[in-house]
Short mmCIF file of C-alpha atoms and ligand atoms in Angstrom, two decimals:
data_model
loop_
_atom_site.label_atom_id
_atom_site.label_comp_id
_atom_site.label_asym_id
_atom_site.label_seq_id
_atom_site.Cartn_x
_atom_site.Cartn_y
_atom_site.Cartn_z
CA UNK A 168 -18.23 -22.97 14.35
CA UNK A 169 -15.78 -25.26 12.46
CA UNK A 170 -17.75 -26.55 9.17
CA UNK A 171 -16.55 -30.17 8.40
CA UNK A 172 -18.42 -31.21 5.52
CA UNK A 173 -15.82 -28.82 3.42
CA UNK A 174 -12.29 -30.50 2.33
CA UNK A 175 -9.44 -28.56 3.26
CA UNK A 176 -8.75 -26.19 0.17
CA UNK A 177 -5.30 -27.12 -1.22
CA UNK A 178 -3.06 -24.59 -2.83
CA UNK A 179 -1.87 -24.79 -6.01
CA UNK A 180 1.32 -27.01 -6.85
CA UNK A 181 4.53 -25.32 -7.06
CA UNK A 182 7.89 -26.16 -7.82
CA UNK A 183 10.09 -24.42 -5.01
CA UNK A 184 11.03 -26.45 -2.47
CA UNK A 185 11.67 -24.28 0.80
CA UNK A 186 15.37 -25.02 2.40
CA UNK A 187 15.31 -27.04 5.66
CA UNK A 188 14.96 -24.33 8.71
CA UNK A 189 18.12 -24.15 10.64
CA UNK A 190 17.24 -21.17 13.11
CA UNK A 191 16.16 -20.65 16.15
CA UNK A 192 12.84 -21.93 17.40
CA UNK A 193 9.73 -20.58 16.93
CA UNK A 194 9.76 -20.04 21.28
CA UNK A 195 13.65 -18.26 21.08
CA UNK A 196 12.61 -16.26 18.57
CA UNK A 197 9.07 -15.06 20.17
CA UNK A 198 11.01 -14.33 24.19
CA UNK A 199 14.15 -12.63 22.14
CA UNK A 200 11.27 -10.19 20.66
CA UNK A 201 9.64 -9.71 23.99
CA UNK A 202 12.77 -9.17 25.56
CA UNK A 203 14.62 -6.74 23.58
CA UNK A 204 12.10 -5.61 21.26
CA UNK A 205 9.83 -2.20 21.40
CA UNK A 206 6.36 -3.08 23.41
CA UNK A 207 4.77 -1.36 20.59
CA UNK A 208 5.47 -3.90 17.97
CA UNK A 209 2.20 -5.28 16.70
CA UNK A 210 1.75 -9.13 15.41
CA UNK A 211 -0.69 -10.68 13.11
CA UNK A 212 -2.99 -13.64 14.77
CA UNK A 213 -3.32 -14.88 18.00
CA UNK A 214 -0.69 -16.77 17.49
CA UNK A 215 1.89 -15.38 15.41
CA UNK A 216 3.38 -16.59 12.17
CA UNK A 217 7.19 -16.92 11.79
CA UNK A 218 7.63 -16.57 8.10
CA UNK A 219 11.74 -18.01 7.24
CA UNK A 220 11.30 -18.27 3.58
CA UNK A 221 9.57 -16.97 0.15
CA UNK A 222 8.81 -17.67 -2.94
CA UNK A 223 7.10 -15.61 -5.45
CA UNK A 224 3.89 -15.46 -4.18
CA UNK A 225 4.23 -17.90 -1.67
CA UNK A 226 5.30 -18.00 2.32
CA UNK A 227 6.67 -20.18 4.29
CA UNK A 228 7.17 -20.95 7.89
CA UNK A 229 9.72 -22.69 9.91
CA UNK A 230 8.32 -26.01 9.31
CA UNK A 231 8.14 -25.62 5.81
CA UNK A 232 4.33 -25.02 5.84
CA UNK A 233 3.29 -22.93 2.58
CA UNK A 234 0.94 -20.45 2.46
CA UNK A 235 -0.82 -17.71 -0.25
CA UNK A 236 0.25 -14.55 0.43
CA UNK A 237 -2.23 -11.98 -0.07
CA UNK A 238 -0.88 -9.12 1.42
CA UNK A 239 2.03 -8.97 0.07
CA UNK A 240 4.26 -7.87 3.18
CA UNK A 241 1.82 -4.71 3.52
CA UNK A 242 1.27 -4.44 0.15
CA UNK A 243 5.60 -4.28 -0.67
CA UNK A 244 5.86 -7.18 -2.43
CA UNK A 245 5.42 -5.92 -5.97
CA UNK A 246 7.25 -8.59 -8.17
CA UNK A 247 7.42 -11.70 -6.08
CA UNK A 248 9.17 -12.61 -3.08
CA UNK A 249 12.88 -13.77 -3.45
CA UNK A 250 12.45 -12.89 -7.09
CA UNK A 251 15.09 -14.69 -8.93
CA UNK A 252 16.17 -11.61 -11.18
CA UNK A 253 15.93 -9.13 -8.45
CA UNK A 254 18.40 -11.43 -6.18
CA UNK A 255 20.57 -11.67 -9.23
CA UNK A 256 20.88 -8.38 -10.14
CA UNK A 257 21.13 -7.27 -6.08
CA UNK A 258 23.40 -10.27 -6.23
CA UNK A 259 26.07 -8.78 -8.54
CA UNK A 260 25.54 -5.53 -7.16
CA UNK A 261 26.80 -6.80 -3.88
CA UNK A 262 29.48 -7.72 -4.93
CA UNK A 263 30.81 -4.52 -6.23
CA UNK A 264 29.65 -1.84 -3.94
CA UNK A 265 27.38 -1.82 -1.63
CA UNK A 266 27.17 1.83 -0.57
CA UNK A 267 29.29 5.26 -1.26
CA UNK A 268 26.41 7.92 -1.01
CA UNK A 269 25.19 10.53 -3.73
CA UNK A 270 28.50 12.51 -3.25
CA UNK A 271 30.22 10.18 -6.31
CA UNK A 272 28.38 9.34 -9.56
CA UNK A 273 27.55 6.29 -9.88
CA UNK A 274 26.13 4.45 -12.45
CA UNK A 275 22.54 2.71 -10.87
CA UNK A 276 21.08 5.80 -9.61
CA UNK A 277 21.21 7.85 -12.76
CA UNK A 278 20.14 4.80 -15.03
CA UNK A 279 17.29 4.40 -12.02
CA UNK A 280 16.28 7.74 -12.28
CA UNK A 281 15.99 7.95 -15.96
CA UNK A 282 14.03 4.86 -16.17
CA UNK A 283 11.65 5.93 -13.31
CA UNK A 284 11.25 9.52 -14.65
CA UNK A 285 10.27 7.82 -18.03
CA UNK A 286 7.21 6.20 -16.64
CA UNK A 287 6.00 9.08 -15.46
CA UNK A 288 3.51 11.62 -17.36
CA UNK A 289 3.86 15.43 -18.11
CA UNK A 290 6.64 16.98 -16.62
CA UNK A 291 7.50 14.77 -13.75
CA UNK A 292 10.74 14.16 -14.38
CA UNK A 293 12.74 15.01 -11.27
CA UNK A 294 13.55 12.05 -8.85
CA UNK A 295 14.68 12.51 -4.82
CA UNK A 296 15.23 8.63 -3.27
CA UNK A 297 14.94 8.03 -0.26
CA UNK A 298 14.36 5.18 2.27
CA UNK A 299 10.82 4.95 3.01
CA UNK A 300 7.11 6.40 2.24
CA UNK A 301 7.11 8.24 5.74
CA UNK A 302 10.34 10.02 4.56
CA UNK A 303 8.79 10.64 0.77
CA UNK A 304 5.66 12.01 2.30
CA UNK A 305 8.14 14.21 4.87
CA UNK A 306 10.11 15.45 1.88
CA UNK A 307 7.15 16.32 0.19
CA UNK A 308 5.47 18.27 2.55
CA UNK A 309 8.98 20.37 3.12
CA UNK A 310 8.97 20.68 -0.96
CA UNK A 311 5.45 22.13 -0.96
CA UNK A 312 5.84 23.89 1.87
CA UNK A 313 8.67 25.48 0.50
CA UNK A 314 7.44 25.95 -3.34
CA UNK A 315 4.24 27.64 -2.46
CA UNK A 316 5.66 29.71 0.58
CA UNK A 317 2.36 28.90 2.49
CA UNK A 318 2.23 26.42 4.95
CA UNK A 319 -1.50 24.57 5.66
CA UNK A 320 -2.00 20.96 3.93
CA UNK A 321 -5.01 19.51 3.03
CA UNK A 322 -5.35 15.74 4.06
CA UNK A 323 -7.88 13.35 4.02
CA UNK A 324 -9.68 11.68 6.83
CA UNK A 325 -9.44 7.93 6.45
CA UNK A 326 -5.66 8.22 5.24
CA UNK A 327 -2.50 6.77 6.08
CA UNK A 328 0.72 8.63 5.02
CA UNK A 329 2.73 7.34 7.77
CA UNK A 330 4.13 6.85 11.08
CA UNK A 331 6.91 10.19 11.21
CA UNK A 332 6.24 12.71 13.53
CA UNK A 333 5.29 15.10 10.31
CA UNK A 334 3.35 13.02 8.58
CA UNK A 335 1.55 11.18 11.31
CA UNK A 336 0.08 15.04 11.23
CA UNK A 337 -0.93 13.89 7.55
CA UNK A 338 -2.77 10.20 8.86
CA UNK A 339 -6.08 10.92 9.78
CA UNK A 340 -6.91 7.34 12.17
CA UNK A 341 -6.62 7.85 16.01
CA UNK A 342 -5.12 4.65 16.13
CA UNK A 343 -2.15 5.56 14.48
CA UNK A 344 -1.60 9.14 16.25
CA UNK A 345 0.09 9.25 19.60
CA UNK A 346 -1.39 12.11 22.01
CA UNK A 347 1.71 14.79 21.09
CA UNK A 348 1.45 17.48 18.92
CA UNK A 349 1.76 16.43 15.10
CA UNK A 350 -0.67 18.26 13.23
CA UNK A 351 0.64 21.89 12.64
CA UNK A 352 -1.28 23.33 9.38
CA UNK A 353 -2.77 20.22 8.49
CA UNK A 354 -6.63 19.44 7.85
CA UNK A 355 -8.22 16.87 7.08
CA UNK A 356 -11.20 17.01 4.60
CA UNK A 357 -14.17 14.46 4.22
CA UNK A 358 -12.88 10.71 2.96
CA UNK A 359 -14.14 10.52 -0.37
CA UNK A 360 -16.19 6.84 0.46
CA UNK A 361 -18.89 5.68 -1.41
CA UNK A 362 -19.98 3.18 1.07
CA UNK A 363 -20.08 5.15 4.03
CA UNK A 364 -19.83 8.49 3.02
CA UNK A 365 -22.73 10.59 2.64
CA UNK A 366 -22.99 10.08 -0.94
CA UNK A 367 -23.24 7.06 -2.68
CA UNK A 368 -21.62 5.38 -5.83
CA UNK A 369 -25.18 5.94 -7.55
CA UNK A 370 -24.81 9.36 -7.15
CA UNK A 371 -23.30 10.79 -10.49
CA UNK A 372 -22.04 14.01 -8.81
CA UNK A 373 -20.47 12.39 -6.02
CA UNK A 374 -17.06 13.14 -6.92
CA UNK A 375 -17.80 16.88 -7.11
CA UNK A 376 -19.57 16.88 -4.07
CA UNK A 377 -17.16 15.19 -1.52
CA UNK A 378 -14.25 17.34 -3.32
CA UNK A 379 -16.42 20.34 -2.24
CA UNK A 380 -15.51 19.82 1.32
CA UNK A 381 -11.65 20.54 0.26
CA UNK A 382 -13.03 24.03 -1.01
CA UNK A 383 -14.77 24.57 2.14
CA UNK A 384 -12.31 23.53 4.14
CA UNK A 385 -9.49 25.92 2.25
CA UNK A 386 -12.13 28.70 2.64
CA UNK A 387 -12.90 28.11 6.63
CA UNK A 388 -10.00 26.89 8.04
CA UNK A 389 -6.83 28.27 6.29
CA UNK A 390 -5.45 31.42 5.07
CA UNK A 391 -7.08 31.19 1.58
CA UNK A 392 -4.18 29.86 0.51
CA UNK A 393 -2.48 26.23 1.10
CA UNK A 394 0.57 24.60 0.55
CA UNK A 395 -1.29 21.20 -0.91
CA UNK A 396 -3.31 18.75 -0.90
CA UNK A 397 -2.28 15.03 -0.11
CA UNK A 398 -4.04 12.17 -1.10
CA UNK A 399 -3.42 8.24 -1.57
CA UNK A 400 -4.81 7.31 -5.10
CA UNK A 401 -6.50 4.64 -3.11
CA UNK A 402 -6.47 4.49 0.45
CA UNK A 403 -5.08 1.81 1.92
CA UNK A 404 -4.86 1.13 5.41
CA UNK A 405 -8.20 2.98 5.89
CA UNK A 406 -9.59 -0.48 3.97
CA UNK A 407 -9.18 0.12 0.27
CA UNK A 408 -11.46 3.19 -0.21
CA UNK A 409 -11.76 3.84 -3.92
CA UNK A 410 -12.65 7.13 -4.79
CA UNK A 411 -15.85 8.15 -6.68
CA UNK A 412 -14.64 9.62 -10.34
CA UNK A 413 -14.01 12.64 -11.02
CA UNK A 414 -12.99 13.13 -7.13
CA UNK A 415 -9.53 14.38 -7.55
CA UNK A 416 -9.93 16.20 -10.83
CA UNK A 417 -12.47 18.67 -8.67
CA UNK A 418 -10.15 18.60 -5.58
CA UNK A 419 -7.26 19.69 -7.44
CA UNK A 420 -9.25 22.22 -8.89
CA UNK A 421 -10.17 24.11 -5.68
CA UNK A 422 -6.41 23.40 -4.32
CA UNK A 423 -4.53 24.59 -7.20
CA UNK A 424 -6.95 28.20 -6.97
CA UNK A 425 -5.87 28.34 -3.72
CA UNK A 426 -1.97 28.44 -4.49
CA UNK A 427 -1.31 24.50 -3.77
CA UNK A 428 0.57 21.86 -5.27
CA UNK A 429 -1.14 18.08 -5.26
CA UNK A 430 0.57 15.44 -4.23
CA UNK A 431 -0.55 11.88 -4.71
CA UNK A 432 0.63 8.99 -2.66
CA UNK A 433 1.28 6.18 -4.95
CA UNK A 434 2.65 4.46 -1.92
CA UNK A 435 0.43 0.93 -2.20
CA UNK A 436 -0.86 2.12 -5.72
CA UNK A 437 2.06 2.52 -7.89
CA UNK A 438 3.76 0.10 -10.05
CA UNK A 439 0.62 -0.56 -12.39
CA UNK A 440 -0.98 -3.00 -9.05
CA UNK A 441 -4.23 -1.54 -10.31
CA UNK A 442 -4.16 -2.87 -13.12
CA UNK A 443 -5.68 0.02 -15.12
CA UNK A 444 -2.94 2.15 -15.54
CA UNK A 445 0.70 2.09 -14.06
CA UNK A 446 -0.30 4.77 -11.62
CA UNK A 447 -3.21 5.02 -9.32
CA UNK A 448 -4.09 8.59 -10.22
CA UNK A 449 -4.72 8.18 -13.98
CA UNK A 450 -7.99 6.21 -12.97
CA UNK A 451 -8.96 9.49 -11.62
CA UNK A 452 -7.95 11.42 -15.12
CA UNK A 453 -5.30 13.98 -12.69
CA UNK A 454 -1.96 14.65 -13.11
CA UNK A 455 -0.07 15.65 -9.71
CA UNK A 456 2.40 18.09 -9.02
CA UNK A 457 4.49 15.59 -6.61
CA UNK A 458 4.84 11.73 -6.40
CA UNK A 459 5.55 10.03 -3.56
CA UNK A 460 6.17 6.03 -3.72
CA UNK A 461 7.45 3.34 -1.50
CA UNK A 462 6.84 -0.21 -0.94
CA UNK A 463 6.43 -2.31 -4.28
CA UNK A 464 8.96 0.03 -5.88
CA UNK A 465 11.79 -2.04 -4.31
CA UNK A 466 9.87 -5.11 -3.52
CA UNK A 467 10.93 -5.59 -0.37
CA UNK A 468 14.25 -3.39 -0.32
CA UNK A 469 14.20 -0.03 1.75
CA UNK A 470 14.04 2.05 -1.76
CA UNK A 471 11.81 5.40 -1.88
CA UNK A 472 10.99 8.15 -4.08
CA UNK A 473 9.12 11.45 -4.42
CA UNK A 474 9.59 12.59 -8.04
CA UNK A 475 8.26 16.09 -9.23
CA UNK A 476 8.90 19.13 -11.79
CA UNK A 477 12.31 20.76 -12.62
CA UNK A 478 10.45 24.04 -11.28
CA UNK A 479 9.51 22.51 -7.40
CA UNK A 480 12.72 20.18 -7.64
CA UNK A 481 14.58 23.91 -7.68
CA UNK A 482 13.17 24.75 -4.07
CA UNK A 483 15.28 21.85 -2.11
CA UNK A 484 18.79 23.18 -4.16
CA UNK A 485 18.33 26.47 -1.75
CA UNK A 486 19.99 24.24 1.45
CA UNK A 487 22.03 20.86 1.44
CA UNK A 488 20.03 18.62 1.06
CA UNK A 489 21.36 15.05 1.75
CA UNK A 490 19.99 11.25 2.71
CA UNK A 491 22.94 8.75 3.63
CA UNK A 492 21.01 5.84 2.22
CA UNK A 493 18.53 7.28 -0.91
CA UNK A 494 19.78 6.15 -3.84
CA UNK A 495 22.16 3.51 -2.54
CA UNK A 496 23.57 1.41 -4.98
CA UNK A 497 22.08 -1.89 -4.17
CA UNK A 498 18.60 -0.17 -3.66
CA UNK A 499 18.49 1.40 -7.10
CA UNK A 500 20.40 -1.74 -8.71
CA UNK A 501 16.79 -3.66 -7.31
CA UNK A 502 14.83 -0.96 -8.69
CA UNK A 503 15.51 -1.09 -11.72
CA UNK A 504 15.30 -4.66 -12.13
CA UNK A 505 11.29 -4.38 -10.21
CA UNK A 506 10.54 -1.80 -13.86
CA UNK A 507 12.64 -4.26 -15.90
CA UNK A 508 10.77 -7.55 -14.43
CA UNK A 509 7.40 -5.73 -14.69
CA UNK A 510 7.52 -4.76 -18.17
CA UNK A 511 8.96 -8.30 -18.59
CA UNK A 512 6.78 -10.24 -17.09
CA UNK A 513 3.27 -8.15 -18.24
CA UNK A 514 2.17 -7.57 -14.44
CA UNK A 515 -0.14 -4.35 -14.60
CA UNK A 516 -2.01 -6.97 -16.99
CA UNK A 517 -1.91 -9.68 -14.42
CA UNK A 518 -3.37 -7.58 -12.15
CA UNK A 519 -6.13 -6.52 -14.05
CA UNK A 520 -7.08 -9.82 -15.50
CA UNK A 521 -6.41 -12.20 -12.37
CA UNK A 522 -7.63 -8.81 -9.95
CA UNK A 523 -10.75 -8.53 -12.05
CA UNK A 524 -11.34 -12.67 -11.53
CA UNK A 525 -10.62 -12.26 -8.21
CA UNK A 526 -13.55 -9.09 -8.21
CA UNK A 527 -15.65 -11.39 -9.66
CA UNK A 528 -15.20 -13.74 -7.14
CA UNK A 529 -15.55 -11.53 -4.14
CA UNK A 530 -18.80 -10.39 -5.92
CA UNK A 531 -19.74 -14.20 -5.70
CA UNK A 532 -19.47 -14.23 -1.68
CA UNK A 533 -21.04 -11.18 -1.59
CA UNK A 534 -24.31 -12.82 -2.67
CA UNK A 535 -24.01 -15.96 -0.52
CA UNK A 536 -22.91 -14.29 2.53
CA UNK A 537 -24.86 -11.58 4.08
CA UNK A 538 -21.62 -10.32 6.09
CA UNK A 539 -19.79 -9.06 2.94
CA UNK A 540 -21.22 -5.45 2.90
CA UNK A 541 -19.35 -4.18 0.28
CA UNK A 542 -16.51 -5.64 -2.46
CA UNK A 543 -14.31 -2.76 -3.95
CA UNK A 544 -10.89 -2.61 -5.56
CA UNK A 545 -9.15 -1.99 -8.79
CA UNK A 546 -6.68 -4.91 -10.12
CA UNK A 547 -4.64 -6.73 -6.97
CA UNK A 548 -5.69 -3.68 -4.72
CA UNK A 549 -8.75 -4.94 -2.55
CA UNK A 550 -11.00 -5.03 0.02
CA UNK A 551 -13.93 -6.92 1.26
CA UNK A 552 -16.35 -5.13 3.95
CA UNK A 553 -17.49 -7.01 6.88
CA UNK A 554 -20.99 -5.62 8.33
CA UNK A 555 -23.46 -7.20 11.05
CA UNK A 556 -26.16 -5.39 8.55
CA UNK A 557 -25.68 -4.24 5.47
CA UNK A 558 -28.69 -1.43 5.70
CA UNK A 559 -27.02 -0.33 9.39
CA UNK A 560 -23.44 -1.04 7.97
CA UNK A 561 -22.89 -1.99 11.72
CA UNK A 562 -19.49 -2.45 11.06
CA UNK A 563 -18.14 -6.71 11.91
CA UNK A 564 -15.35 -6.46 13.36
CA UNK A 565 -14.95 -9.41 15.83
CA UNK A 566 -16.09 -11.18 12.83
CA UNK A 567 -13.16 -9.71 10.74
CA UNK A 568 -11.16 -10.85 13.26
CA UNK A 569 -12.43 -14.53 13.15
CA UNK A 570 -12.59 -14.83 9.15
CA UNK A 571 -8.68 -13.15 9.15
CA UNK A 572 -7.48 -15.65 11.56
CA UNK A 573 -9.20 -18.75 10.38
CA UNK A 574 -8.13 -17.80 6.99
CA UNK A 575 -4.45 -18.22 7.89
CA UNK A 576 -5.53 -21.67 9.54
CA UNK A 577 -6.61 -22.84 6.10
CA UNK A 578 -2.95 -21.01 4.59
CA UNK A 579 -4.03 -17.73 3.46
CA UNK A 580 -2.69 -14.84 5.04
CA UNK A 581 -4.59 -11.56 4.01
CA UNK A 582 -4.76 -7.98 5.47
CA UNK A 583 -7.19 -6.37 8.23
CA UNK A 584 -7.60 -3.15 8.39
CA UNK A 585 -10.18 0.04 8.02
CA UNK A 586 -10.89 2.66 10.75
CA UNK A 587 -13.28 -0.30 12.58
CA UNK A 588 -10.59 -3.33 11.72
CA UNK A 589 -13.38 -4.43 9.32
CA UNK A 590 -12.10 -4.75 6.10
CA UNK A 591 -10.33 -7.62 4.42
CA UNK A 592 -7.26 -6.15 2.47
CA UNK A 593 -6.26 -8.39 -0.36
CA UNK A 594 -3.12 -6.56 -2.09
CA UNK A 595 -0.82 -10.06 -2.88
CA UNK A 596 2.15 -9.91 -4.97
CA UNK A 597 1.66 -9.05 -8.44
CA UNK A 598 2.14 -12.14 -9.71
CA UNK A 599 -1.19 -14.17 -8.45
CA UNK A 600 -2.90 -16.51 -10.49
CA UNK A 601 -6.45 -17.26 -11.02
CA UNK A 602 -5.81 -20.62 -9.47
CA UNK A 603 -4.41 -18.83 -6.35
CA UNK A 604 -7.70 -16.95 -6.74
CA UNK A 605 -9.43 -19.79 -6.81
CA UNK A 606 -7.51 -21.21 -3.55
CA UNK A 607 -8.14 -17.57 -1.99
CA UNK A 608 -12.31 -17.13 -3.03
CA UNK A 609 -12.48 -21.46 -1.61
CA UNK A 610 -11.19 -20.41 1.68
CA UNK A 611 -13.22 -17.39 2.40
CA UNK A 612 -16.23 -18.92 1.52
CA UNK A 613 -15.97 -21.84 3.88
CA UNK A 614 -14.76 -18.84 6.81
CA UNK A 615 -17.39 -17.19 5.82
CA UNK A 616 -19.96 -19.89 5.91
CA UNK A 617 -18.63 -20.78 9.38
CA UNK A 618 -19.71 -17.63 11.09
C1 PLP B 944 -0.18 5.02 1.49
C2 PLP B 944 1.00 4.97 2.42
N1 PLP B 944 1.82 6.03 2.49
C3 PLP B 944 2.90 6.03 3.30
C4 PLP B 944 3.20 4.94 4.07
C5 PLP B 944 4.39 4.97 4.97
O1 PLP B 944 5.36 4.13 4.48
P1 PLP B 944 6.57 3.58 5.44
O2 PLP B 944 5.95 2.60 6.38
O3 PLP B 944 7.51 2.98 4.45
O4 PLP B 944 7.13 4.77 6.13
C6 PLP B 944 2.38 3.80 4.01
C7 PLP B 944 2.68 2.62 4.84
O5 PLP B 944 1.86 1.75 5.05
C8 PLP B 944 1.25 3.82 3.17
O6 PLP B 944 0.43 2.77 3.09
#
């Protein structure tokens, strides 16, 4: 039910003024896709956006329409869309070369990999590029694989490591696995979830306890002995499931006895987006054996990376190993300028400050509207909990569905997603402001108040 008594929320003023669209139509564009495009393309909305333009943390369509942008192209957009330093420096790069392959030295990669390497902790120094974080998590399932000579993984339910045939064996969501076989040595253990798991965030020993299942699982349904243990700092797509503490610290424990190497999937975490610490898995007090990270590493450019010890790096040097496009000039040129702008522009701050106003805000709702079951998140990684009850946690989906698209009606795009498409992902670029916040927390509440 449409609420009038509210005023339209406007967005806060910006300078950019989006170019005048020259394409093709909105209708072109939409029968070219169904045309010649895969049937199994998904869209946002019922009817879709056509985004032409960007601007920090701003989208546009083709009529010049602006809206917030708080999800960040799937959580990718680490520094800002059409960052002005980043299209410099990619600019210049350009210009120069645009590709040889890691068969000649050249300069970006090395100064990339240095840089990278030096934000890492203990003795994580080793850095493989590559194109994508299905192809990261690939290469690091081969490396532990390989390291450990023993072949089961541990994965967790509730996670998404990607779409490849390997590591779709790693995503634990029916929706995302095709009926083929995929899993070969993988298991998954019990999501660590405080809100719907079977213990709860006011249980102290939580962390221990959901870790326990890995133990179990390593005792039951493998050899004894496992390859590793994979596990997004955060999990994303499954709706922004933050881990009780201490949950990885006891989960590495049991994998580690059993011969494995952890790997952490810094995929949506990385890049200091929660605020607390550059990399997800400090929050959890681990350090990993094996990085993997995609998306806001290259905000927006198809730039990758596992990074690991000298000692597991060794393992991949027994074959040729070889990626036509990791560590591509342009790609690494762009990474470096995402740590450079970063650092420059004080974003792992932003996050925490404007992600712990925005917290605070989603807290706010949460008391005014009944459907908000839960509000969760660390910095600019979110999520907001839709539930027809919150003592049956009777999960709202239709009503997700209607708050996601109304949203977007008002000019806020956000993310949807959670096993039960219940979950409001807010992950925007890194550089939000509280009066974006402000723009966000004013929309939501009138959605919300119009269910
Ligand atoms: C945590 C995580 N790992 C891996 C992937 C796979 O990345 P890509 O789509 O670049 O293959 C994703 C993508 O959403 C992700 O969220």
């Amino acid at each position: 039910m449409m609420n009038s008594a509210h005023p339209t929320p406007q967005l806060p003023p910006t300078d950019h003024q989006p170019k005048a669209y020259e394409g093709p139509s909105y209708e072109d564009v939409a029968a070219m896709r169904q045309r010649y495009l895969t049937p199994a393309l998904f869209t946002y909305y019922k009817k879709p956006v056509m985004i032409v333009e960007g601007h920090m943390q701003y989208l546009y369509d083709e009529t010049g329409r602006r809206y917030l942008d708080g999800f960040g192209g799937i959580v990718t957009i680490s520094v800002g869309h059409s960052h002005p330093y980043i299209m410099e420096k990619a600019r210049q790069q350009m210009e120069l070369l645009q590709h040889t392959t890691t068969i000649y030295y050249h300069p970006a990669i090395a100064e990339y990999g240095k840089l990278l390497a030096e934000k890492m902790p203990g003795d994580l120094s080793v850095c493989y590029f590559v194109n994508s974080g299905s192809e990261a998590n690939d290469l690091a399932m081969l490396m532990a694989r390989l390291y450990t000579g023993n072949y089961d993984l541990i994965s967790l339910r509730n996670a998404y490591h990607g779409g490849s045939a390997s590591t779709m064996g790693l995503t634990a969501h029916s929706t995302w696995k095709f009926n083929y076989p995929h899993s070969f040595g993988v298991h998954h253990a019990l999501a660590p979830d405080p809100y719907r798991g079977a213990w709860g965030r006011d249980d102290t020993e939580s962390g221990a306890q959901y870790a326990a299942d890995v133990q179990n699982l390593i005792q039951h349904v493998t050899p004894g002995k496992v390859a590793g243990f994979f596990a997004e700092a955060i999990q994303g797509v499954g709706g922004s499931v933050v881990y009780p503490n201490g949950y990885l610290k006891h989960a590495y424990a049991h994998v580690r006895e059993a011969g494995g190497v952890c790997i952490c999937d810094e995929v949506q975490t990385g890049f200091g987006r929660t605020g607390e610490a550059f990399w997800g898995f400090e929050s959890q007090g681990v350090l990993p054996d094996i990085v993997t990270m995609a998306k806001g590493i290259g905000n927006g450019a198809p730039l990758a990376a596992v990074v690991t010890t000298p000692e597991i790096a060794k393992t991949l040097a027994e074959r040729i190993h070889f990626n036509t496009f990791g560590g591509n000039p342009i790609s690494c040129t762009i990474g470096k300028a995402v740590l450079e702008v970063l650092e420059k522009e004080n974003l792992q701050r932003n996050c925490l400050e404007v992600g712990g106003y925005m917290l605070d805000g989603f807290r706010k709702l949460m008391e005014k509207h009944d459907i908000v079951g839960d509000v969760r998140g660390k910095g600019l990684m979110t999520g907001i909990e839709l539930v027809k009850d919150r003592v049956t946690k009777e999960p709202a989906t239709e009503e997700c569905a209607r708050v996601w698209e109304r949203a977007k009606d008002l000019g806020l795009l956000v993310g949807k997603g959670g096993f039960y498409a219940n979950v409001l992902r807010v992950k925007p670029p890194m550089c939000l402001t509280k009066p974006d916040v402000d723009f966000l927390i004013e929309v939501l509440d009138i959605v919300f108040g119009e269910l």
